[in-house]
Amino acid sequence: EKLVESGGGSVQVGESLTLSCVVVSAPTSTTSCMAWFRQAPGKEREAVATIDIYGKTTYDDTVKGRFTISKDNWRATLLLQMESLKPEDTGMYFCAAHWGATASKTCYTASDYGNWGQGTQVTVSS
């Protein structure tokens, strides 16, 4: 399965961006977990938002109330709407998907995911 991300860019503080991840040749409706991970320079990849097969979402505390994750199964697309962006939101954003049970029983452990996009850069300037 191939994941293709788009939508990153350079914005000013307070502006918005929407990231998109298209899953090629596989149904998103049967994914156990999908997520957006962020990796800042010199830091580990961390989950910022996840969505499970039932549509339950989780968010990192740093993005709650500002980011919204959603899944369009008809278009096999995962979205991340980002509002009120801050400089600390800067990083490479990766889309991830998993089919089947995860080893951790959660959706926010990077090692559970075997399918990743190539990443899209988000830079927020003050």
PDB file of C-alpha atoms in Angstrom:
ATOM      1  CA  GLU A   1       0.000   0.000   0.000  1.00  0.00           C
ATOM      2  CA  LYS A   2       1.258   3.421  -0.949  1.00  0.00           C
ATOM      3  CA  LEU A   3       0.487   6.580   0.977  1.00  0.00           C
ATOM      4  CA  VAL A   4       0.862   9.926  -0.790  1.00  0.00           C
ATOM      5  CA  GLU A   5       0.821  13.108   1.259  1.00  0.00           C
ATOM      6  CA  SER A   6       0.322  16.700   0.187  1.00  0.00           C
ATOM      7  CA  GLY A   7      -0.586  20.072   1.626  1.00  0.00           C
ATOM      8  CA  GLY A   8       2.483  21.109   3.566  1.00  0.00           C
ATOM      9  CA  GLY A   9       4.078  24.518   3.240  1.00  0.00           C
ATOM     10  CA  SER A  10       5.393  27.613   4.969  1.00  0.00           C
ATOM     11  CA  VAL A  11       2.924  29.792   6.861  1.00  0.00           C
ATOM     12  CA  GLN A  12       2.856  32.515   9.473  1.00  0.00           C
ATOM     13  CA  VAL A  13       1.801  32.086  13.084  1.00  0.00           C
ATOM     14  CA  GLY A  14      -1.979  31.817  13.386  1.00  0.00           C
ATOM     15  CA  GLU A  15      -2.560  30.632   9.852  1.00  0.00           C
ATOM     16  CA  SER A  16      -4.057  27.318   8.764  1.00  0.00           C
ATOM     17  CA  LEU A  17      -3.082  24.349   6.610  1.00  0.00           C
ATOM     18  CA  THR A  18      -4.787  21.122   5.626  1.00  0.00           C
ATOM     19  CA  LEU A  19      -2.706  18.019   5.000  1.00  0.00           C
ATOM     20  CA  SER A  20      -4.008  15.242   2.793  1.00  0.00           C
ATOM     21  CA  CYS A  21      -2.940  11.610   2.527  1.00  0.00           C
ATOM     22  CA  VAL A  22      -4.261   9.423  -0.266  1.00  0.00           C
ATOM     23  CA  VAL A  23      -4.005   5.659   0.175  1.00  0.00           C
ATOM     24  CA  VAL A  24      -3.366   4.004  -3.164  1.00  0.00           C
ATOM     25  CA  SER A  25      -4.716   0.511  -3.898  1.00  0.00           C
ATOM     26  CA  ALA A  26      -6.096  -0.220  -0.434  1.00  0.00           C
ATOM     27  CA  PRO A  27      -9.304   0.635   1.433  1.00  0.00           C
ATOM     28  CA  THR A  28      -9.066   3.058   4.324  1.00  0.00           C
ATOM     29  CA  SER A  29     -12.372   1.715   5.629  1.00  0.00           C
ATOM     30  CA  THR A  30     -10.637  -1.401   6.939  1.00  0.00           C
ATOM     31  CA  THR A  31      -7.627   0.261   8.520  1.00  0.00           C
ATOM     32  CA  SER A  32      -7.403  -0.462  12.235  1.00  0.00           C
ATOM     33  CA  CYS A  33      -5.464   2.734  12.743  1.00  0.00           C
ATOM     34  CA  MET A  34      -4.448   5.775  10.751  1.00  0.00           C
ATOM     35  CA  ALA A  35      -2.438   8.657  12.080  1.00  0.00           C
ATOM     36  CA  TRP A  36      -0.426  11.777  11.440  1.00  0.00           C
ATOM     37  CA  PHE A  37       3.025  11.825  12.996  1.00  0.00           C
ATOM     38  CA  ARG A  38       5.317  14.827  13.305  1.00  0.00           C
ATOM     39  CA  GLN A  39       9.093  14.775  13.429  1.00  0.00           C
ATOM     40  CA  ALA A  40      10.988  17.927  14.325  1.00  0.00           C
ATOM     41  CA  PRO A  41      14.742  18.169  13.657  1.00  0.00           C
ATOM     42  CA  GLY A  42      16.667  16.133  16.208  1.00  0.00           C
ATOM     43  CA  LYS A  43      13.530  14.702  17.771  1.00  0.00           C
ATOM     44  CA  GLU A  44      11.666  11.421  17.579  1.00  0.00           C
ATOM     45  CA  ARG A  45       8.614  10.928  15.439  1.00  0.00           C
ATOM     46  CA  GLU A  46       5.508  11.492  17.566  1.00  0.00           C
ATOM     47  CA  ALA A  47       1.808  11.038  16.938  1.00  0.00           C
ATOM     48  CA  VAL A  48      -0.162  14.273  16.798  1.00  0.00           C
ATOM     49  CA  ALA A  49      -3.521  12.784  15.795  1.00  0.00           C
ATOM     50  CA  THR A  50      -4.928   9.286  15.298  1.00  0.00           C
ATOM     51  CA  ILE A  51      -8.195   7.749  14.135  1.00  0.00           C
ATOM     52  CA  ASP A  52      -9.251   4.138  14.536  1.00  0.00           C
ATOM     53  CA  ILE A  53     -11.579   1.899  12.537  1.00  0.00           C
ATOM     54  CA  TYR A  54     -14.571   3.130  14.555  1.00  0.00           C
ATOM     55  CA  GLY A  55     -13.720   6.776  13.932  1.00  0.00           C
ATOM     56  CA  LYS A  56     -12.463   7.397  17.439  1.00  0.00           C
ATOM     57  CA  THR A  57      -9.852  10.134  17.434  1.00  0.00           C
ATOM     58  CA  THR A  58      -7.013  11.031  19.773  1.00  0.00           C
ATOM     59  CA  TYR A  59      -4.841  14.131  19.825  1.00  0.00           C
ATOM     60  CA  ASP A  60      -1.573  15.105  21.398  1.00  0.00           C
ATOM     61  CA  ASP A  61      -2.128  17.705  24.103  1.00  0.00           C
ATOM     62  CA  THR A  62      -0.117  20.266  22.129  1.00  0.00           C
ATOM     63  CA  VAL A  63      -2.629  20.260  19.247  1.00  0.00           C
ATOM     64  CA  LYS A  64      -5.971  19.652  20.977  1.00  0.00           C
ATOM     65  CA  GLY A  65      -8.555  22.188  19.922  1.00  0.00           C
ATOM     66  CA  ARG A  66      -6.473  23.297  16.925  1.00  0.00           C
ATOM     67  CA  PHE A  67      -6.043  20.159  14.779  1.00  0.00           C
ATOM     68  CA  THR A  68      -8.763  17.895  13.416  1.00  0.00           C
ATOM     69  CA  ILE A  69      -8.135  14.474  11.906  1.00  0.00           C
ATOM     70  CA  SER A  70     -10.710  12.902   9.615  1.00  0.00           C
ATOM     71  CA  LYS A  71     -10.981  10.050   7.174  1.00  0.00           C
ATOM     72  CA  ASP A  72     -12.874   9.956   3.875  1.00  0.00           C
ATOM     73  CA  ASN A  73     -13.252   6.282   3.089  1.00  0.00           C
ATOM     74  CA  TRP A  74     -14.941   7.003  -0.245  1.00  0.00           C
ATOM     75  CA  ARG A  75     -11.864   8.856  -1.438  1.00  0.00           C
ATOM     76  CA  ALA A  76      -9.426   6.705   0.588  1.00  0.00           C
ATOM     77  CA  THR A  77      -8.042   9.895   2.072  1.00  0.00           C
ATOM     78  CA  LEU A  78      -6.849  10.923   5.509  1.00  0.00           C
ATOM     79  CA  LEU A  79      -6.974  14.628   6.339  1.00  0.00           C
ATOM     80  CA  LEU A  80      -5.425  16.810   9.022  1.00  0.00           C
ATOM     81  CA  GLN A  81      -6.893  20.275   9.380  1.00  0.00           C
ATOM     82  CA  MET A  82      -4.481  22.496  11.281  1.00  0.00           C
ATOM     83  CA  GLU A  83      -5.548  25.875  12.632  1.00  0.00           C
ATOM     84  CA  SER A  84      -3.918  28.558  14.741  1.00  0.00           C
ATOM     85  CA  LEU A  85      -0.519  27.208  13.817  1.00  0.00           C
ATOM     86  CA  LYS A  86       2.418  27.865  16.116  1.00  0.00           C
ATOM     87  CA  PRO A  87       6.191  27.747  15.512  1.00  0.00           C
ATOM     88  CA  GLU A  88       6.370  24.557  17.599  1.00  0.00           C
ATOM     89  CA  ASP A  89       4.129  22.847  15.031  1.00  0.00           C
ATOM     90  CA  THR A  90       7.039  22.989  12.592  1.00  0.00           C
ATOM     91  CA  GLY A  91       8.265  19.623  11.378  1.00  0.00           C
ATOM     92  CA  MET A  92       7.929  16.880   8.824  1.00  0.00           C
ATOM     93  CA  TYR A  93       4.465  15.380   8.931  1.00  0.00           C
ATOM     94  CA  PHE A  94       3.992  11.730   8.027  1.00  0.00           C
ATOM     95  CA  CYS A  95       0.805   9.851   7.303  1.00  0.00           C
ATOM     96  CA  ALA A  96       0.658   6.260   8.583  1.00  0.00           C
ATOM     97  CA  ALA A  97      -1.789   3.401   8.192  1.00  0.00           C
ATOM     98  CA  HIS A  98      -2.151  -0.075   9.660  1.00  0.00           C
ATOM     99  CA  TRP A  99      -4.398  -2.976   8.819  1.00  0.00           C
ATOM    100  CA  GLY A 100      -4.955  -5.606  11.483  1.00  0.00           C
ATOM    101  CA  ALA A 101      -4.370  -5.508  15.213  1.00  0.00           C
ATOM    102  CA  THR A 102      -1.577  -3.317  16.542  1.00  0.00           C
ATOM    103  CA  ALA A 103       0.965  -4.797  18.940  1.00  0.00           C
ATOM    104  CA  SER A 104       0.501  -1.933  21.391  1.00  0.00           C
ATOM    105  CA  LYS A 105      -3.336  -2.079  21.198  1.00  0.00           C
ATOM    106  CA  THR A 106      -3.253   1.643  20.504  1.00  0.00           C
ATOM    107  CA  CYS A 107      -2.964   3.842  17.431  1.00  0.00           C
ATOM    108  CA  TYR A 108      -0.233   6.215  18.569  1.00  0.00           C
ATOM    109  CA  THR A 109       2.852   3.989  18.619  1.00  0.00           C
ATOM    110  CA  ALA A 110       5.018   4.563  15.568  1.00  0.00           C
ATOM    111  CA  SER A 111       6.491   1.071  15.599  1.00  0.00           C
ATOM    112  CA  ASP A 112       3.017  -0.412  15.054  1.00  0.00           C
ATOM    113  CA  TYR A 113       2.749   1.111  11.599  1.00  0.00           C
ATOM    114  CA  GLY A 114       4.138  -0.627   8.552  1.00  0.00           C
ATOM    115  CA  ASN A 115       2.837   1.803   5.962  1.00  0.00           C
ATOM    116  CA  TRP A 116       4.134   5.358   5.780  1.00  0.00           C
ATOM    117  CA  GLY A 117       3.981   8.275   3.429  1.00  0.00           C
ATOM    118  CA  GLN A 118       7.058  10.154   2.272  1.00  0.00           C
ATOM    119  CA  GLY A 119       6.346  13.125   4.532  1.00  0.00           C
ATOM    120  CA  THR A 120       5.360  16.718   3.915  1.00  0.00           C
ATOM    121  CA  GLN A 121       7.129  19.677   5.527  1.00  0.00           C
ATOM    122  CA  VAL A 122       5.248  22.233   7.605  1.00  0.00           C
ATOM    123  CA  THR A 123       7.091  25.383   8.646  1.00  0.00           C
ATOM    124  CA  VAL A 124       5.475  28.005  10.862  1.00  0.00           C
ATOM    125  CA  SER A 125       7.243  31.335  11.196  1.00  0.00           C
ATOM    126  CA  SER A 126       6.659  34.047  13.766  1.00  0.00           C
TER     127      SER A 126
END
